[in-house]
Structure formats: structure tokens, C-alpha cells
Tab-separated table of C-alpha atoms and ligand atoms in Angstrom:
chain	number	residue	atom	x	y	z
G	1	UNK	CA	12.261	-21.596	-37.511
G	2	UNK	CA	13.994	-24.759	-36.000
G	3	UNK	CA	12.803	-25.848	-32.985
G	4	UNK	CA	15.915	-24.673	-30.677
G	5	UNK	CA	15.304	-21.555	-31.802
G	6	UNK	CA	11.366	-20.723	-30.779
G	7	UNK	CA	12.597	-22.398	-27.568
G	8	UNK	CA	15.277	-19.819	-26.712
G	9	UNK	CA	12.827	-17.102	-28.158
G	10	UNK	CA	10.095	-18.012	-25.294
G	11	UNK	CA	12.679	-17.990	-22.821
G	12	UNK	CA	13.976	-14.496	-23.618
G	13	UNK	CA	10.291	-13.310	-23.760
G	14	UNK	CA	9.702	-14.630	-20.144
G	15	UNK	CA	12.664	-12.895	-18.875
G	16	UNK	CA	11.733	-9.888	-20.349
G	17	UNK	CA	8.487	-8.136	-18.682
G	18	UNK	CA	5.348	-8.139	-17.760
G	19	UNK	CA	3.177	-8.391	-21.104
G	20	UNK	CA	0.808	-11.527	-22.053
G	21	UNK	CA	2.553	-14.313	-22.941
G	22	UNK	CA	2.290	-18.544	-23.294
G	23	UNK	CA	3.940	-19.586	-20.063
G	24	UNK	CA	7.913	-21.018	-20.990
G	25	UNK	CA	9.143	-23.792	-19.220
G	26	UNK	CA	10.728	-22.786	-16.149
G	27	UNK	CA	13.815	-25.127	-14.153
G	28	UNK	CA	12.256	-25.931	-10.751
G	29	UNK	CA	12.790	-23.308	-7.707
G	30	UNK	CA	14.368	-24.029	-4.081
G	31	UNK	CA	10.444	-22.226	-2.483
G	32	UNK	CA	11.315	-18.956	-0.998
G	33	UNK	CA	11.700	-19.010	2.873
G	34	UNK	CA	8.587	-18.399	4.864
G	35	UNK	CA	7.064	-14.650	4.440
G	36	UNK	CA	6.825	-12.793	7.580
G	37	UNK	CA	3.549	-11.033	8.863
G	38	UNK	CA	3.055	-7.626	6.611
G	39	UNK	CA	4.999	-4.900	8.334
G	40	UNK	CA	3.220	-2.814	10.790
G	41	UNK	CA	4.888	0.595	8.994
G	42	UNK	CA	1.776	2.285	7.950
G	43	UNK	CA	2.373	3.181	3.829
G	44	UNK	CA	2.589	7.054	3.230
G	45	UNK	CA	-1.288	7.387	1.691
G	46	UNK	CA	-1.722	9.663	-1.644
G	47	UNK	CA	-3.455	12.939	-1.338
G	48	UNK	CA	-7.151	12.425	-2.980
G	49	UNK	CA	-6.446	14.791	-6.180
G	50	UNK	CA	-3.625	12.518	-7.241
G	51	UNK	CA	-6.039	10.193	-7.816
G	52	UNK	CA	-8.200	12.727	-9.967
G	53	UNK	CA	-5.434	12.755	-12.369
G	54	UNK	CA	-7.053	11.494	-15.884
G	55	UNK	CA	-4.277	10.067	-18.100
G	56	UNK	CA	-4.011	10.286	-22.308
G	57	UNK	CA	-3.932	7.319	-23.807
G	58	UNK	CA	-1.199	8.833	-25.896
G	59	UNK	CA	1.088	11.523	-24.715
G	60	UNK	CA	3.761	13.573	-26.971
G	61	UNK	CA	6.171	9.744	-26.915
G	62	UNK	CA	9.322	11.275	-26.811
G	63	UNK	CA	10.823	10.529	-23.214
G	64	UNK	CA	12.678	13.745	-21.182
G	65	UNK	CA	15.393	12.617	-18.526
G	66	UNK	CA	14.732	14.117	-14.718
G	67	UNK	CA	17.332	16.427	-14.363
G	68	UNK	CA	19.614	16.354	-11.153
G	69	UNK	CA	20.290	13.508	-8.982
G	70	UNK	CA	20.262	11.857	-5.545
G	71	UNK	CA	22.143	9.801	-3.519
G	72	UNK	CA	21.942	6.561	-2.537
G	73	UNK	CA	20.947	5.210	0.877
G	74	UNK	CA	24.053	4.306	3.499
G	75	UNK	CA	25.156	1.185	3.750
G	76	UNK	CA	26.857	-1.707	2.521
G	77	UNK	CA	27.043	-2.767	-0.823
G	78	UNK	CA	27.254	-2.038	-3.976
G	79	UNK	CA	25.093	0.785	-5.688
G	80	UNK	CA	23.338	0.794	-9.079
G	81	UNK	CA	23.095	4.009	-11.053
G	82	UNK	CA	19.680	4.518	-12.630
G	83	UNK	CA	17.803	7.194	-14.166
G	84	UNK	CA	14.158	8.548	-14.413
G	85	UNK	CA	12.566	9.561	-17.836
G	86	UNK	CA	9.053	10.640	-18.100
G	87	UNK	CA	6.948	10.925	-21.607
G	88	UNK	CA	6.462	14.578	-22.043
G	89	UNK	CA	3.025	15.519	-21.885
G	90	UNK	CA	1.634	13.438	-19.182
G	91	UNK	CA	-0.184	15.406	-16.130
G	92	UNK	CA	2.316	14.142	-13.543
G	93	UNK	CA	5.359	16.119	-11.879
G	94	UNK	CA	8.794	14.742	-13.420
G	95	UNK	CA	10.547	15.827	-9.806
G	96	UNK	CA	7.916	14.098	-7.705
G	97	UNK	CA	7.538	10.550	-9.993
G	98	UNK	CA	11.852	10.661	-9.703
G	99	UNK	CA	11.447	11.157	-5.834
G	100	UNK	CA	8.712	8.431	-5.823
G	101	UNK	CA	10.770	6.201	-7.785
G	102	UNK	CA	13.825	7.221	-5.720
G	103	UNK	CA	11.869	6.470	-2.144
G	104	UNK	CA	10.946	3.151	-2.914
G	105	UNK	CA	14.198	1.760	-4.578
G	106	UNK	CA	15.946	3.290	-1.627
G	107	UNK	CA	13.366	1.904	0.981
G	108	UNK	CA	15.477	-0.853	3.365
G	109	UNK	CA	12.918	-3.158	2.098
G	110	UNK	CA	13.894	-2.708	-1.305
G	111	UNK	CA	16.338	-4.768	-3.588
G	112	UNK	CA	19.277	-2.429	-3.223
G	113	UNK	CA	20.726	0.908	-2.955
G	114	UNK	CA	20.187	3.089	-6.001
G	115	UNK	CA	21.540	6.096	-6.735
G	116	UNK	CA	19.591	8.417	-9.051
G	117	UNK	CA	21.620	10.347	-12.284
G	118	UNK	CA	20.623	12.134	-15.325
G	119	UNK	CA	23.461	10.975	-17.824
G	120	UNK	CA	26.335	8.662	-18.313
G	121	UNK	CA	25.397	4.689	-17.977
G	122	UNK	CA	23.223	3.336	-15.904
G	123	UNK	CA	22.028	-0.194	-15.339
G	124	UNK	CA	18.245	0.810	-15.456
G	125	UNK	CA	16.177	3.695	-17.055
G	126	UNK	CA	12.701	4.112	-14.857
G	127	UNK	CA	10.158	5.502	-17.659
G	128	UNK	CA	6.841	6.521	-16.986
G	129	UNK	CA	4.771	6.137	-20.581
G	130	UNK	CA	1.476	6.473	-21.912
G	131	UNK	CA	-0.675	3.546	-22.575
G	132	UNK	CA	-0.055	3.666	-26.144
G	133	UNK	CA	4.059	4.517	-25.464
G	134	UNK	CA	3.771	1.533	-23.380
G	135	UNK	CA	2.356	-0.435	-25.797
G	136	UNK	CA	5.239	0.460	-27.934
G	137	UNK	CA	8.033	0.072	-25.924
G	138	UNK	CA	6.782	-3.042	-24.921
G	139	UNK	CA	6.296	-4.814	-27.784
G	140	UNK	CA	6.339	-7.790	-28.481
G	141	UNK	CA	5.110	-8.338	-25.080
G	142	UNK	CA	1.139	-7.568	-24.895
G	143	UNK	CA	0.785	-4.931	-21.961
G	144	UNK	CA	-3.110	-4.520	-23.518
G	145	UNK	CA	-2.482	-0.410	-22.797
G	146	UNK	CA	-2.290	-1.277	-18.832
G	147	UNK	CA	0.492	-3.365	-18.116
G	148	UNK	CA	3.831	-2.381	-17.273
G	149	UNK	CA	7.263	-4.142	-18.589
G	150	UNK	CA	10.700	-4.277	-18.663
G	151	UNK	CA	11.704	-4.419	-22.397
G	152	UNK	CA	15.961	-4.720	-21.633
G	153	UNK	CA	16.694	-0.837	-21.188
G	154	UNK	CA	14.003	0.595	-19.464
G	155	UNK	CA	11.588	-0.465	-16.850
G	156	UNK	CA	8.219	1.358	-18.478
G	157	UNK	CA	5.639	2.456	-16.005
G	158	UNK	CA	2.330	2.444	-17.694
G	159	UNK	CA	0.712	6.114	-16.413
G	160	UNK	CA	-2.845	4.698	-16.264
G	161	UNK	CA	-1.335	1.960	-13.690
G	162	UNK	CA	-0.081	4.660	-11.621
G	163	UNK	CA	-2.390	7.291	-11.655
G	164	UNK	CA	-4.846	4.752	-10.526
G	165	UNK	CA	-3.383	1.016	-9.500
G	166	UNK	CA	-5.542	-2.049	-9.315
G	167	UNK	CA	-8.231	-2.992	-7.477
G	168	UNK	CA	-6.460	-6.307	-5.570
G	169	UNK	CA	-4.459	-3.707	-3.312
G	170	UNK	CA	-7.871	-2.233	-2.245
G	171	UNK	CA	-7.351	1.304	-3.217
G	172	UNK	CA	-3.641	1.233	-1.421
G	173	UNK	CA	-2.256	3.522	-4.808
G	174	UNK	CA	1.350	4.560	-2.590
G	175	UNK	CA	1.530	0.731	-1.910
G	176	UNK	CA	0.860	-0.626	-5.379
G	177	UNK	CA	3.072	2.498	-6.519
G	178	UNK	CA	6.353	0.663	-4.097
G	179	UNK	CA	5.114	-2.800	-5.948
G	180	UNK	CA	5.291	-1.800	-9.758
G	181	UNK	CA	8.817	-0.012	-9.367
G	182	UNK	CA	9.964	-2.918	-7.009
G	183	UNK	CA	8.692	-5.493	-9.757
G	184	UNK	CA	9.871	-3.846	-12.878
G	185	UNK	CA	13.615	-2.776	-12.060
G	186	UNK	CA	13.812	-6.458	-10.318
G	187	UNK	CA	13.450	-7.593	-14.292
G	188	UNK	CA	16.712	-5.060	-14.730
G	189	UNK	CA	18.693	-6.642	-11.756
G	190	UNK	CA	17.714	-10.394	-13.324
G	191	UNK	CA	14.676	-11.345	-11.607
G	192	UNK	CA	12.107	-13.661	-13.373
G	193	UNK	CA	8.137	-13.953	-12.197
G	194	UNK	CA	7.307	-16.022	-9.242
G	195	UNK	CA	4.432	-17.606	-8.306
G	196	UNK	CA	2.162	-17.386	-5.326
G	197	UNK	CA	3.608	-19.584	-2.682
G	198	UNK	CA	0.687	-20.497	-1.147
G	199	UNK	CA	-2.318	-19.282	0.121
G	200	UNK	CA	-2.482	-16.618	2.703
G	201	UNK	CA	1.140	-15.764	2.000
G	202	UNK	CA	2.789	-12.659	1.280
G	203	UNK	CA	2.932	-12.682	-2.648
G	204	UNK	CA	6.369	-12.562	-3.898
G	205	UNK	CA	7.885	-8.677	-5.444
G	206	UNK	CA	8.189	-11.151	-8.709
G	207	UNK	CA	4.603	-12.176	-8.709
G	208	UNK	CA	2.499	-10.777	-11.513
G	209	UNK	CA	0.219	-8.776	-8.896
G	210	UNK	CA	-1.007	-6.644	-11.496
G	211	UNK	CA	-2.862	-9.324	-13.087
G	212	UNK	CA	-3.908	-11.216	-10.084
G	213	UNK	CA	-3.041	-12.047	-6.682
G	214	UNK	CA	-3.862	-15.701	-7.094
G	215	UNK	CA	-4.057	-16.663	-3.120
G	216	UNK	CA	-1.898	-14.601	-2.250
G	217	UNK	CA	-2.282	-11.426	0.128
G	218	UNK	CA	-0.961	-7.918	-1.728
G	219	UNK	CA	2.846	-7.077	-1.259
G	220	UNK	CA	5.319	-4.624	-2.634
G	221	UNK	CA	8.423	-5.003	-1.143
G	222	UNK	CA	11.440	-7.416	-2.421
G	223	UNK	CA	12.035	-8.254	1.785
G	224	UNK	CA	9.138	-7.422	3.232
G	225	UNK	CA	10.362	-8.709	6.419
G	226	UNK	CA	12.949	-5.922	6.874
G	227	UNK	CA	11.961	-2.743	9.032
G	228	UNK	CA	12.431	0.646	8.265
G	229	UNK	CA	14.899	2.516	9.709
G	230	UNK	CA	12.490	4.627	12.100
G	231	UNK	CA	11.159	1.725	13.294
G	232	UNK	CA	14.409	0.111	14.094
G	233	UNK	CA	15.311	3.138	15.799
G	234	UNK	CA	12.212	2.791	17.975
G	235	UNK	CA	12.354	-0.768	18.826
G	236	UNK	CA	16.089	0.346	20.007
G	237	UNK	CA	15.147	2.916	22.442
G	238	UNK	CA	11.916	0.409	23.681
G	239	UNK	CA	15.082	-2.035	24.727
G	240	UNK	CA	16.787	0.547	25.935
G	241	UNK	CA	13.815	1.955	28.254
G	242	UNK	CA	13.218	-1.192	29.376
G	243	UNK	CA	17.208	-1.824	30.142
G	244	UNK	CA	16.640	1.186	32.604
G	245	UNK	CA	19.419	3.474	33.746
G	246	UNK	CA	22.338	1.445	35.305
A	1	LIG	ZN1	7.104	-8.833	-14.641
């Protein structure tokens, strides 16, 4: 194969996912703007037998779409349609991993507003998968059965990785949940890996947390520095107690 040619292959292979891979040359980066402290919101915490769930390595591999829909969140901008599919055969809820999915892409720290479908097109299919569906969906990319991707369609969602997450966000599963979605449909939307910043620093959505942290400090969010709604809301009526009447 020319030489041209392996180049351009690396480069499409380091846009694509997650998997194992020689690192590709990469054009130098403006660095991001300094990360904020973590936000104070505590994360919503996963009830105990969730994370009794033991998952196949292999499942039935034929994907079923979640039925029904739901809305995006208000605001400005534009929306992108998206779908959930989930292997049939894997112990988890279909309606719960699409409202999971659905609460973090939605979240105001997230990359954008999503609304959820079950047909027509979409920019991004979310799909949880088996270990060995993973592996095949993946491919060529080397998720080693516990990595997630994006292979161009879909944004897979390895099972194991969610029933359990990985040990750098110290057992925070609904956190590391918010990171792989946030990571893997920012691959749909265009977004390549990052690296840790520095240490001490918020890693990046785009980081590779899965594998490792480097010296980073865990973090799931694309702008981590944005607040939830609630606690907008609260910081609001603080000012406006403080304002006093008249
Ligand atoms: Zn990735």
C-alpha cells in the first residue's frame, strides 16, 4: 500500500473510537481553557443490585430499537435526533438504559440537546452490546471485550463497562455511566481524543478515561463548568433572598 494511503488509514482509525491503536499524528491544539472546580451537584448514585448484574460475554447479537421517544431539553440550538438499540438478551431494561442515555445527553452539561426516536435518520445510534458484539462492531479497533467505540453509525456501549465501570472513578458507576455516553456520541458529533491537560485538572469528555486517567482527576461531562438547572434556580432565589423585599 503506498505510503499516502496507510497515512490516511491511521487517521481515519483515530477518529473513529475508542479501541487500541498506534497513536496517528495529530496537528497541534489551541489547550482547552482552564477547567473549573468539579461541580458541587451530587451524581444520582445506582441502587446496589444494579451492580449485581453479571453480563454474557455474548448475548443473542442482533440489536432491538427502544421503542417510543422523548423530547429534547429547551433551549437554543439546534437538536440531534438519535436512537437507542440494545442487544437482545442482555439483563438490562431497554426503557431504563434509553432514559439513562437520554438524561445524560440532555444534562446542561452535556454537548447538546438530543432528542430521542425510534425510526427515520438519525445522526447517532446509542447501542448497548455484549463484549463479544462489541468486539464485532468494533473491529478493526481492539476494544479487548471491555472497551467501548464509535465505529461511524453507532456509538457501542460495551455491557460489562456499564454494568460495572472502572476502578479510576472509585466505584462512581452513574458518573462513569454520564462519561462513556458523553465520550462516545462526542466521536458522532466529530470529536477526536484529548489528552490530560495537566495534572490535577479536570480530564477532558475526549480523554480516554477508560484506560487511564493519566494525572488527571475523573470527569464526565463535555462542560463541566455549567450548572444544572436546579442549581441555577437555587443560586437565583439565594440572590434574591439576599436582595430582600423592596
Ligand atoms: Zn474514544
Amino acid at each position: 500500500m503506498p505510503l499516502l494511503a496507510l497515512l490516511v488509514l491511521a487517521l481515519l482509525l483515530a477518529a473513529a473510537g475508542c479501541g487500541t491503536r498506534p497513536p496517528a499524528p495529530s496537528p497541534p491544539r489551541p489547550s482547552p481553557p482552564p477547567t473549573p472546580s468539579p461541580s458541587r451537584t451530587p451524581l444520582p448514585s445506582i441502587a446496589p443490585r444494579q451492580r449485581d448484574v453479571r453480563v454474557p460475554f455474548a448475548a443473542s447479537g442482533r440489536y432491538a430499537v427502544v421503542p417510543g421517544g422523548a423530547p429534547a431539553r429547551p433551549g437554543r440550538g439546534s437538536v440531534v435526533r438519535y436512537l437507542v438499540e440494545v442487544e437482545r438478551g442482555l439483563p438490562f431494561d431497554p426503557g431504563e438504559f434509553a432514559a439513562a442515555v437520554h438524561r445524560t445527553l440532555n444534562d446542561v452539561r452535556g454537548w447538546a440537546r438530543f432528542q430521542r426516536v425510534d425510526h427515520g435518520p438519525v445522526r447517532v445510534r446509542v447501542a448497548l452490546s455484549s463484549p463479544r458484539l462489541t468486539i464485532r462492531q468494533c473491529r478493526p479497533l481492539r476494544t479487548g471485550g471491555t472497551l467501548s467505540c464509535w465505529n461511524g453509525t453507532r456509538s457501542v456501549i460495551n455491557a460489562l463497562r456499564w454494568a460495572k465501570g472502572v476502578p479510576q472513578y472509585g466505584g462512581d458507576l452513574a458518573a462513569y455511566r454520564n462519561y462513556v455516553i458523553s465520550h462516545e456520541v462526542g466521536h458522532s458529533l466529530g470529536h477526536s481524543h484529548r489528552p490530560c491537560p495537566g495534572p490535577g485538572r479536570l480530564a477532558p469528555v475526549m480523554t480516554q478515561q477508560s484506560k487511564s486517567l493519566g494525572r488527571c482527576r475523573p470527569n464526565p461531562w463535555p462542560f463541566p463548568a455549567r450548572k444544572p438547572r436546579e442549581e441555577r434556580r437555587d443560586r437565583r432565589s439565594e440572590a434574591r433572598a439576599e436582595r430582600g423585599p423592596g
